């Protein structure tokens, strides 16, 4: 535009379109288009999977969502879902839902060199993460990746993202993640039954042919889950992804196993005690309390003794009461660890050397339990392991 302004100011009589056409004809500031190829896929050969960030009206406010899409390359059957984040767990959940939606698996699944699947390498040299390779083996397909910069290779799945953003997410509101993904599935059913001008066919009709070439799903598809180890806090909750899930109050301080799946959270203490919660998909700092875990009115939560080792020590050796009280205030270690170390020494060493060493340590204000243990060992060596220095006499 500046060149056109200067030319007109110098007296040239030409329009702006005439100038741009002249530049195109002579290759001035213009790269001629490059010819593109076309990929043909046989039925059941390939499924393409990718993700793209979008915005959606969710629970009354605009928020970013990760849209995961899967497209069968022959029939153009489309399936997509939305997630607050897209990690390896979410990838396995989505692909499991996609293969169930299609009713079978293709020979290969094309990805865009995503770190969720890729361990190392790109393109043909890509090596998937062992966890994802085992997941693919379960359904009988292989992960493949296109070369970096070869966007046309994944064009089947790239093209629908704009269609989803402009035709599904635009103007729609959703009350929850479950509502969003339910409407997404219903919209996929509608779109897959609509005539497409660019392929001159209905995807659902082409899918009737492709479905015969898909690999059948396993007779039993295990649920995708993640395992976590947690300690129940003093309020009777288990923390997971900044959300807190309630458990019975008698589990406080106990270690539990948390099994996270697509829709639920299972918290297990042992083989007979299990608590099931509805899973909160995103980290929202929410507190989920089941009615049966609410203590009766007026009773509150009965919190157990945070240091049961202290009671054991004082029961076995009441003489250590003052030293234990000072140790809890002045020890450099975590109180629980310090009490456990003192309890171990009380169980392992003779009583008199231990009490004598503790009295001496208390007199000098010494609360380093490692030094206290060395003092006990010196007393034990001096009083219990006396060696006769004189050689025996011959009679």
Tab-separated table of N, CA and C in Angstrom, residues 177-327:
chain	number	residue	atom	x	y	z
A	177	UNK	N	-18.958	-30.289	32.523
A	177	UNK	CA	-18.163	-31.046	31.558
A	177	UNK	C	-18.945	-32.236	31.028
A	178	UNK	N	-19.748	-32.872	31.870
A	178	UNK	CA	-20.564	-33.991	31.410
A	178	UNK	C	-21.570	-33.533	30.368
A	179	UNK	N	-22.196	-32.363	30.598
A	179	UNK	CA	-23.152	-31.822	29.631
A	179	UNK	C	-22.460	-31.464	28.322
A	180	UNK	N	-21.258	-30.889	28.403
A	180	UNK	CA	-20.506	-30.532	27.197
A	180	UNK	C	-20.191	-31.759	26.347
A	181	UNK	N	-19.677	-32.804	26.963
A	181	UNK	CA	-19.302	-33.993	26.193
A	181	UNK	C	-20.522	-34.788	25.729
A	182	UNK	N	-21.622	-34.714	26.470
A	182	UNK	CA	-22.849	-35.371	26.000
A	182	UNK	C	-23.385	-34.687	24.747
A	183	UNK	N	-23.400	-33.342	24.759
A	183	UNK	CA	-23.848	-32.621	23.569
A	183	UNK	C	-22.883	-32.816	22.403
A	184	UNK	N	-21.578	-32.947	22.704
A	184	UNK	CA	-20.600	-33.187	21.642
A	184	UNK	C	-20.862	-34.524	20.953
A	185	UNK	N	-21.177	-35.553	21.733
A	185	UNK	CA	-21.475	-36.860	21.140
A	185	UNK	C	-22.740	-36.798	20.289
A	186	UNK	N	-23.774	-36.114	20.773
A	186	UNK	CA	-25.007	-35.987	20.002
A	186	UNK	C	-24.768	-35.203	18.716
A	187	UNK	N	-23.912	-34.169	18.793
A	187	UNK	CA	-23.618	-33.377	17.598
A	187	UNK	C	-22.835	-34.214	16.586
A	188	UNK	N	-21.926	-35.077	17.064
A	188	UNK	CA	-21.196	-35.978	16.159
A	188	UNK	C	-22.168	-36.914	15.430
A	189	UNK	N	-23.166	-37.418	16.147
A	189	UNK	CA	-24.158	-38.280	15.504
A	189	UNK	C	-24.871	-37.538	14.374
A	190	UNK	N	-25.203	-36.277	14.607
A	190	UNK	CA	-25.897	-35.480	13.598
A	190	UNK	C	-24.996	-35.183	12.412
A	191	UNK	N	-23.760	-34.754	12.698
A	191	UNK	CA	-22.840	-34.380	11.615
A	191	UNK	C	-22.465	-35.598	10.768
A	192	UNK	N	-22.263	-36.742	11.407
A	192	UNK	CA	-21.877	-37.939	10.664
A	192	UNK	C	-22.991	-38.475	9.777
A	193	UNK	N	-24.207	-37.997	9.975
A	193	UNK	CA	-25.337	-38.423	9.136
A	193	UNK	C	-25.721	-37.361	8.120
A	194	UNK	N	-24.869	-36.334	7.952
A	194	UNK	CA	-25.150	-35.231	7.033
A	194	UNK	C	-24.281	-35.356	5.780
A	195	UNK	N	-24.844	-34.995	4.643
A	195	UNK	CA	-24.118	-35.064	3.373
A	195	UNK	C	-22.982	-34.042	3.371
A	196	UNK	N	-21.772	-34.473	2.924
A	196	UNK	CA	-20.593	-33.617	2.855
A	196	UNK	C	-20.232	-33.368	1.389
A	197	UNK	N	-20.195	-32.080	1.045
A	197	UNK	CA	-19.924	-31.755	-0.361
A	197	UNK	C	-18.490	-32.084	-0.756
A	198	UNK	N	-17.529	-31.924	0.171
A	198	UNK	CA	-16.141	-32.131	-0.217
A	198	UNK	C	-15.806	-33.603	-0.438
A	199	UNK	N	-16.617	-34.494	0.088
A	199	UNK	CA	-16.409	-35.926	-0.194
A	199	UNK	C	-17.555	-36.509	-1.007
A	200	UNK	N	-18.603	-35.683	-1.223
A	200	UNK	CA	-19.769	-36.087	-2.021
A	200	UNK	C	-20.382	-37.386	-1.506
A	201	UNK	N	-20.523	-37.446	-0.206
A	201	UNK	CA	-21.091	-38.647	0.404
A	201	UNK	C	-21.491	-38.322	1.834
A	202	UNK	N	-22.182	-39.235	2.457
A	202	UNK	CA	-22.549	-39.155	3.866
A	202	UNK	C	-21.578	-40.035	4.654
A	203	UNK	N	-20.860	-39.492	5.661
A	203	UNK	CA	-19.893	-40.319	6.400
A	203	UNK	C	-20.503	-41.600	6.963
A	204	UNK	N	-21.736	-41.533	7.432
A	204	UNK	CA	-22.352	-42.725	8.006
A	204	UNK	C	-22.509	-43.826	6.960
A	205	UNK	N	-22.772	-43.454	5.715
A	205	UNK	CA	-22.915	-44.463	4.660
A	205	UNK	C	-21.561	-45.065	4.293
A	206	UNK	N	-20.508	-44.230	4.228
A	206	UNK	CA	-19.178	-44.773	3.975
A	206	UNK	C	-18.699	-45.634	5.145
A	207	UNK	N	-19.143	-45.278	6.335
A	207	UNK	CA	-18.742	-46.047	7.509
A	207	UNK	C	-19.327	-47.455	7.479
A	208	UNK	N	-20.469	-47.628	6.821
A	208	UNK	CA	-21.039	-48.965	6.707
A	208	UNK	C	-20.085	-49.906	5.977
A	209	UNK	N	-19.282	-49.342	5.064
A	209	UNK	CA	-18.271	-50.144	4.360
A	209	UNK	C	-17.027	-50.298	5.226
A	210	UNK	N	-16.592	-49.193	5.850
A	210	UNK	CA	-15.343	-49.234	6.611
A	210	UNK	C	-15.461	-50.085	7.865
A	211	UNK	N	-16.627	-50.146	8.442
A	211	UNK	CA	-16.771	-50.894	9.687
A	211	UNK	C	-16.438	-52.373	9.503
A	212	UNK	N	-16.677	-52.892	8.301
A	212	UNK	CA	-16.364	-54.298	8.034
A	212	UNK	C	-14.866	-54.562	8.070
A	213	UNK	N	-14.042	-53.505	7.915
A	213	UNK	CA	-12.587	-53.655	7.876
A	213	UNK	C	-11.919	-53.266	9.198
A	214	UNK	N	-12.692	-52.785	10.171
A	214	UNK	CA	-12.114	-52.423	11.460
A	214	UNK	C	-11.818	-53.678	12.274
A	215	UNK	N	-10.781	-53.580	13.086
A	215	UNK	CA	-10.457	-54.693	13.968
A	215	UNK	C	-11.453	-54.712	15.123
A	216	UNK	N	-12.000	-55.873	15.450
A	216	UNK	CA	-12.982	-55.917	16.542
A	216	UNK	C	-12.357	-55.561	17.879
A	217	UNK	N	-13.158	-54.961	18.731
A	217	UNK	CA	-12.685	-54.593	20.065
A	217	UNK	C	-12.545	-55.833	20.928
A	218	UNK	N	-11.673	-55.771	21.958
A	218	UNK	CA	-11.555	-56.919	22.866
A	218	UNK	C	-12.887	-57.244	23.532
A	219	UNK	N	-13.055	-58.508	23.899
A	219	UNK	CA	-14.295	-58.901	24.577
A	219	UNK	C	-14.467	-58.165	25.896
A	220	UNK	N	-13.367	-57.852	26.549
A	220	UNK	CA	-13.414	-57.085	27.790
A	220	UNK	C	-12.423	-55.937	27.702
A	221	UNK	N	-12.927	-54.714	27.865
A	221	UNK	CA	-12.076	-53.526	27.808
A	221	UNK	C	-11.874	-53.029	29.230
A	222	UNK	N	-10.677	-53.139	29.776
A	222	UNK	CA	-10.455	-52.685	31.161
A	222	UNK	C	-10.620	-51.178	31.280
A	223	UNK	N	-11.053	-50.749	32.443
A	223	UNK	CA	-11.260	-49.334	32.698
A	223	UNK	C	-9.922	-48.614	32.818
A	224	UNK	N	-9.822	-47.469	32.210
A	224	UNK	CA	-8.613	-46.647	32.312
A	224	UNK	C	-8.600	-45.978	33.688
A	225	UNK	N	-7.485	-46.093	34.400
A	225	UNK	CA	-7.415	-45.528	35.742
A	225	UNK	C	-5.981	-45.138	36.071
A	226	UNK	N	-5.876	-44.312	37.127
A	226	UNK	CA	-4.600	-43.943	37.719
A	226	UNK	C	-4.643	-44.265	39.208
A	227	UNK	N	-3.508	-44.726	39.751
A	227	UNK	CA	-3.423	-45.058	41.168
A	227	UNK	C	-2.616	-43.989	41.901
A	228	UNK	N	-3.086	-43.622	43.086
A	228	UNK	CA	-2.397	-42.657	43.940
A	228	UNK	C	-2.358	-43.207	45.360
A	229	UNK	N	-1.325	-42.849	46.091
A	229	UNK	CA	-1.213	-43.171	47.515
A	229	UNK	C	-1.375	-41.870	48.299
A	230	UNK	N	-2.288	-41.879	49.280
A	230	UNK	CA	-2.565	-40.673	50.045
A	230	UNK	C	-2.704	-40.992	51.531
A	231	UNK	N	-2.516	-39.968	52.355
A	231	UNK	CA	-2.798	-40.046	53.790
A	231	UNK	C	-4.059	-39.226	54.069
A	232	UNK	N	-4.958	-39.761	54.864
A	232	UNK	CA	-6.172	-39.046	55.235
A	232	UNK	C	-5.798	-37.944	56.217
A	233	UNK	N	-6.209	-36.708	55.930
A	233	UNK	CA	-5.820	-35.594	56.789
A	233	UNK	C	-6.685	-35.554	58.050
A	234	UNK	N	-6.393	-34.608	58.926
A	234	UNK	CA	-7.052	-34.535	60.228
A	234	UNK	C	-8.505	-34.104	60.127
A	235	UNK	N	-8.942	-33.628	58.974
A	235	UNK	CA	-10.348	-33.271	58.792
A	235	UNK	C	-11.146	-34.393	58.155
A	236	UNK	N	-10.487	-35.508	57.844
A	236	UNK	CA	-11.202	-36.637	57.271
A	236	UNK	C	-11.375	-36.546	55.767
A	237	UNK	N	-10.397	-35.936	55.073
A	237	UNK	CA	-10.463	-35.792	53.622
A	237	UNK	C	-9.183	-36.339	52.991
A	238	UNK	N	-9.326	-36.696	51.706
A	238	UNK	CA	-8.193	-37.126	50.892
A	238	UNK	C	-8.044	-36.121	49.755
A	239	UNK	N	-6.842	-35.557	49.592
A	239	UNK	CA	-6.602	-34.529	48.576
A	239	UNK	C	-6.150	-35.177	47.276
A	240	UNK	N	-6.735	-34.710	46.149
A	240	UNK	CA	-6.370	-35.187	44.819
A	240	UNK	C	-6.605	-34.068	43.827
A	241	UNK	N	-5.540	-33.603	43.173
A	241	UNK	CA	-5.619	-32.525	42.178
A	241	UNK	C	-6.294	-31.283	42.774
A	242	UNK	N	-5.922	-30.936	43.994
A	242	UNK	CA	-6.409	-29.771	44.743
A	242	UNK	C	-7.850	-29.908	45.220
A	243	UNK	N	-8.571	-30.964	44.825
A	243	UNK	CA	-9.900	-31.243	45.355
A	243	UNK	C	-9.778	-32.207	46.535
A	244	UNK	N	-10.756	-32.169	47.444
A	244	UNK	CA	-10.698	-32.998	48.649
A	244	UNK	C	-11.972	-33.837	48.738
A	245	UNK	N	-11.782	-35.139	48.959
A	245	UNK	CA	-12.882	-36.087	49.006
A	245	UNK	C	-12.969	-36.678	50.414
A	246	UNK	N	-14.178	-36.767	50.951
A	246	UNK	CA	-14.373	-37.202	52.332
A	246	UNK	C	-14.266	-38.717	52.454
A	247	UNK	N	-13.874	-39.165	53.646
A	247	UNK	CA	-13.831	-40.580	54.022
A	247	UNK	C	-14.353	-40.680	55.453
A	248	UNK	N	-14.650	-41.881	55.953
A	248	UNK	CA	-15.072	-42.018	57.351
A	248	UNK	C	-14.025	-41.466	58.310
A	249	UNK	N	-14.493	-40.907	59.421
A	249	UNK	CA	-13.584	-40.222	60.338
A	249	UNK	C	-12.600	-41.180	60.996
A	250	UNK	N	-12.954	-42.471	61.085
A	250	UNK	CA	-12.005	-43.396	61.708
A	250	UNK	C	-10.850	-43.763	60.786
A	251	UNK	N	-10.840	-43.193	59.561
A	251	UNK	CA	-9.702	-43.396	58.655
A	251	UNK	C	-8.638	-42.321	58.833
A	252	UNK	N	-8.874	-41.354	59.680
A	252	UNK	CA	-7.948	-40.230	59.821
A	252	UNK	C	-6.563	-40.742	60.201
A	253	UNK	N	-5.553	-40.249	59.497
A	253	UNK	CA	-4.178	-40.648	59.729
A	253	UNK	C	-3.769	-41.943	59.064
A	254	UNK	N	-4.705	-42.608	58.369
A	254	UNK	CA	-4.404	-43.881	57.727
A	254	UNK	C	-3.990	-43.653	56.273
A	255	UNK	N	-3.180	-44.564	55.762
A	255	UNK	CA	-2.778	-44.507	54.354
A	255	UNK	C	-3.808	-45.257	53.512
A	256	UNK	N	-4.249	-44.634	52.418
A	256	UNK	CA	-5.271	-45.220	51.555
A	256	UNK	C	-4.766	-45.226	50.113
A	257	UNK	N	-5.404	-46.049	49.305
A	257	UNK	CA	-5.121	-46.112	47.870
A	257	UNK	C	-6.268	-45.468	47.117
A	258	UNK	N	-5.941	-44.521	46.240
A	258	UNK	CA	-6.944	-43.776	45.474
A	258	UNK	C	-6.871	-44.235	44.023
A	259	UNK	N	-8.008	-44.682	43.508
A	259	UNK	CA	-8.106	-45.144	42.128
A	259	UNK	C	-8.949	-44.139	41.353
A	260	UNK	N	-8.311	-43.421	40.439
A	260	UNK	CA	-8.966	-42.376	39.664
A	260	UNK	C	-9.307	-42.902	38.274
A	261	UNK	N	-10.577	-42.895	37.931
A	261	UNK	CA	-11.023	-43.302	36.600
A	261	UNK	C	-11.744	-42.138	35.929
A	262	UNK	N	-12.403	-42.407	34.821
A	262	UNK	CA	-13.010	-41.337	34.031
A	262	UNK	C	-14.069	-40.574	34.807
A	263	UNK	N	-14.964	-41.272	35.508
A	263	UNK	CA	-16.115	-40.634	36.139
A	263	UNK	C	-16.140	-40.733	37.652
A	264	UNK	N	-15.246	-41.490	38.262
A	264	UNK	CA	-15.353	-41.709	39.698
A	264	UNK	C	-13.985	-41.786	40.353
A	265	UNK	N	-14.000	-41.589	41.670
A	265	UNK	CA	-12.819	-41.698	42.522
A	265	UNK	C	-13.123	-42.768	43.560
A	266	UNK	N	-12.317	-43.811	43.591
A	266	UNK	CA	-12.474	-44.881	44.567
A	266	UNK	C	-11.334	-44.788	45.582
A	267	UNK	N	-11.704	-44.667	46.856
A	267	UNK	CA	-10.728	-44.565	47.941
A	267	UNK	C	-10.852	-45.832	48.771
A	268	UNK	N	-9.776	-46.603	48.838
A	268	UNK	CA	-9.818	-47.917	49.486
A	268	UNK	C	-8.834	-47.970	50.638
A	269	UNK	N	-9.345	-48.378	51.807
A	269	UNK	CA	-8.490	-48.573	52.975
A	269	UNK	C	-7.970	-50.006	53.040
A	270	UNK	N	-8.854	-50.970	52.825
A	270	UNK	CA	-8.472	-52.371	52.783
A	270	UNK	C	-9.458	-53.095	51.871
A	271	UNK	N	-9.429	-54.417	51.920
A	271	UNK	CA	-10.245	-55.187	50.988
A	271	UNK	C	-11.739	-55.022	51.224
A	272	UNK	N	-12.138	-54.604	52.410
A	272	UNK	CA	-13.565	-54.527	52.728
A	272	UNK	C	-14.096	-53.109	52.802
A	273	UNK	N	-13.229	-52.114	52.931
A	273	UNK	CA	-13.686	-50.735	53.117
A	273	UNK	C	-13.309	-49.900	51.906
A	274	UNK	N	-14.338	-49.409	51.224
A	274	UNK	CA	-14.177	-48.671	49.974
A	274	UNK	C	-15.175	-47.520	49.940
A	275	UNK	N	-14.716	-46.346	49.513
A	275	UNK	CA	-15.552	-45.154	49.362
A	275	UNK	C	-15.494	-44.724	47.907
A	276	UNK	N	-16.644	-44.415	47.320
A	276	UNK	CA	-16.735	-44.027	45.910
A	276	UNK	C	-17.285	-42.612	45.821
A	277	UNK	N	-16.592	-41.739	45.093
A	277	UNK	CA	-17.017	-40.362	44.842
A	277	UNK	C	-17.159	-40.126	43.345
A	278	UNK	N	-17.981	-39.149	42.999
A	278	UNK	CA	-18.020	-38.673	41.615
A	278	UNK	C	-16.777	-37.830	41.363
A	279	UNK	N	-16.101	-38.087	40.264
A	279	UNK	CA	-14.834	-37.400	39.965
A	279	UNK	C	-15.092	-35.972	39.502
A	280	UNK	N	-14.336	-35.036	40.062
A	280	UNK	CA	-14.346	-33.648	39.608
A	280	UNK	C	-13.280	-33.516	38.531
A	281	UNK	N	-13.641	-33.224	37.269
A	281	UNK	CA	-12.662	-33.277	36.173
A	281	UNK	C	-11.511	-32.289	36.299
A	282	UNK	N	-11.754	-31.119	36.901
A	282	UNK	CA	-10.714	-30.102	36.927
A	282	UNK	C	-10.354	-29.747	38.356
A	283	UNK	N	-9.180	-29.143	38.498
A	283	UNK	CA	-8.704	-28.736	39.816
A	283	UNK	C	-9.429	-27.466	40.232
A	284	UNK	N	-10.432	-27.612	41.079
A	284	UNK	CA	-11.242	-26.462	41.466
A	284	UNK	C	-11.228	-26.148	42.938
A	285	UNK	N	-10.339	-26.785	43.719
A	285	UNK	CA	-10.257	-26.573	45.170
A	285	UNK	C	-11.612	-26.809	45.832
A	286	UNK	N	-12.310	-27.839	45.360
A	286	UNK	CA	-13.615	-28.172	45.922
A	286	UNK	C	-13.475	-29.194	47.052
A	287	UNK	N	-14.479	-29.192	47.922
A	287	UNK	CA	-14.543	-30.149	49.027
A	287	UNK	C	-15.830	-30.951	48.879
A	288	UNK	N	-15.684	-32.258	48.682
A	288	UNK	CA	-16.830	-33.127	48.446
A	288	UNK	C	-17.051	-33.981	49.682
A	289	UNK	N	-18.190	-33.794	50.320
A	289	UNK	CA	-18.514	-34.495	51.560
A	289	UNK	C	-19.757	-35.341	51.350
A	290	UNK	N	-19.633	-36.641	51.552
A	290	UNK	CA	-20.787	-37.526	51.491
A	290	UNK	C	-21.573	-37.428	52.795
A	291	UNK	N	-22.915	-37.539	52.726
A	291	UNK	CA	-23.725	-37.398	53.955
A	291	UNK	C	-23.347	-38.394	55.044
A	292	UNK	N	-22.996	-39.629	54.662
A	292	UNK	CA	-22.671	-40.623	55.685
A	292	UNK	C	-21.346	-40.345	56.387
A	293	UNK	N	-20.539	-39.424	55.830
A	293	UNK	CA	-19.265	-39.083	56.462
A	293	UNK	C	-19.381	-37.855	57.355
A	294	UNK	N	-20.574	-37.268	57.423
A	294	UNK	CA	-20.761	-36.092	58.265
A	294	UNK	C	-20.985	-36.536	59.710
A	295	UNK	N	-20.198	-36.062	60.675
A	295	UNK	CA	-20.397	-36.476	62.071
A	295	UNK	C	-21.719	-35.947	62.607
A	296	UNK	N	-22.322	-36.620	63.573
A	296	UNK	CA	-23.579	-36.135	64.162
A	296	UNK	C	-23.427	-34.730	64.713
A	297	UNK	N	-24.541	-33.988	64.664
A	297	UNK	CA	-24.498	-32.589	65.114
A	297	UNK	C	-24.067	-32.505	66.574
A	298	UNK	N	-23.130	-31.624	66.833
A	298	UNK	CA	-22.652	-31.399	68.185
A	298	UNK	C	-21.455	-32.235	68.575
A	299	UNK	N	-21.181	-33.285	67.825
A	299	UNK	CA	-20.059	-34.146	68.186
A	299	UNK	C	-18.760	-33.718	67.531
A	300	UNK	N	-18.856	-33.196	66.300
A	300	UNK	CA	-17.659	-32.814	65.581
A	300	UNK	C	-16.845	-34.021	65.172
A	301	UNK	N	-15.650	-33.770	64.767
A	301	UNK	CA	-14.741	-34.831	64.335
A	301	UNK	C	-13.807	-35.172	65.486
A	302	UNK	N	-13.837	-36.409	65.905
A	302	UNK	CA	-12.934	-36.847	66.976
A	302	UNK	C	-11.557	-37.107	66.387
A	303	UNK	N	-10.637	-36.232	66.691
A	303	UNK	CA	-9.300	-36.347	66.116
A	303	UNK	C	-8.434	-37.242	66.996
A	304	UNK	N	-7.764	-38.179	66.413
A	304	UNK	CA	-6.909	-39.053	67.218
A	304	UNK	C	-5.654	-38.322	67.677
A	305	UNK	N	-4.971	-38.949	68.587
A	305	UNK	CA	-3.717	-38.380	69.075
A	305	UNK	C	-2.732	-38.297	67.916
A	306	UNK	N	-2.235	-37.092	67.611
A	306	UNK	CA	-1.313	-36.989	66.474
A	306	UNK	C	0.022	-37.683	66.702
A	307	UNK	N	0.366	-37.959	67.989
A	307	UNK	CA	1.638	-38.599	68.297
A	307	UNK	C	1.394	-39.806	69.211
A	308	UNK	N	0.952	-40.924	68.654
A	308	UNK	CA	0.730	-42.102	69.514
A	308	UNK	C	2.026	-42.630	70.113
A	309	UNK	N	3.191	-42.328	69.509
A	309	UNK	CA	4.457	-42.789	70.064
A	309	UNK	C	4.726	-42.174	71.437
A	310	UNK	N	4.239	-40.923	71.640
A	310	UNK	CA	4.474	-40.253	72.924
A	310	UNK	C	3.809	-41.018	74.052
A	311	UNK	N	2.586	-41.476	73.828
A	311	UNK	CA	1.883	-42.230	74.859
A	311	UNK	C	2.609	-43.531	75.187
A	312	UNK	N	3.133	-44.201	74.170
A	312	UNK	CA	3.872	-45.447	74.391
A	312	UNK	C	5.135	-45.205	75.194
A	313	UNK	N	5.843	-44.115	74.894
A	313	UNK	CA	7.084	-43.805	75.609
A	313	UNK	C	6.805	-43.520	77.082
A	314	UNK	N	5.797	-42.694	77.337
A	314	UNK	CA	5.516	-42.306	78.717
A	314	UNK	C	4.950	-43.472	79.526
A	315	UNK	N	4.255	-44.386	78.863
A	315	UNK	CA	3.757	-45.561	79.578
A	315	UNK	C	4.907	-46.476	79.986
A	316	UNK	N	5.882	-46.640	79.090
A	316	UNK	CA	7.006	-47.534	79.373
A	316	UNK	C	8.030	-46.896	80.294
A	317	UNK	N	8.217	-45.586	80.209
A	317	UNK	CA	9.237	-44.903	81.017
A	317	UNK	C	8.704	-43.539	81.454
A	318	UNK	N	7.944	-43.473	82.551
A	318	UNK	CA	7.407	-42.176	83.003
A	318	UNK	C	8.500	-41.167	83.341
A	319	UNK	N	9.730	-41.641	83.585
A	319	UNK	CA	10.820	-40.712	83.926
A	319	UNK	C	11.164	-39.771	82.766
A	320	UNK	N	10.730	-40.108	81.566
A	320	UNK	CA	11.082	-39.300	80.392
A	320	UNK	C	10.059	-38.211	80.087
A	321	UNK	N	9.107	-37.973	80.990
A	321	UNK	CA	8.036	-37.017	80.701
A	321	UNK	C	8.576	-35.631	80.400
A	322	UNK	N	9.464	-35.104	81.258
A	322	UNK	CA	9.995	-33.754	81.051
A	322	UNK	C	10.839	-33.683	79.779
A	323	UNK	N	11.646	-34.718	79.547
A	323	UNK	CA	12.511	-34.698	78.362
A	323	UNK	C	11.680	-34.751	77.086
A	324	UNK	N	10.614	-35.557	77.054
A	324	UNK	CA	9.757	-35.650	75.860
A	324	UNK	C	9.068	-34.319	75.590
A	325	UNK	N	8.578	-33.653	76.645
A	325	UNK	CA	7.922	-32.356	76.464
A	325	UNK	C	8.889	-31.331	75.881
A	326	UNK	N	10.129	-31.320	76.389
A	326	UNK	CA	11.123	-30.385	75.844
A	326	UNK	C	11.550	-30.789	74.445
A	327	UNK	N	11.611	-32.089	74.184
A	327	UNK	CA	12.011	-32.562	72.853
A	327	UNK	C	11.015	-32.107	71.793
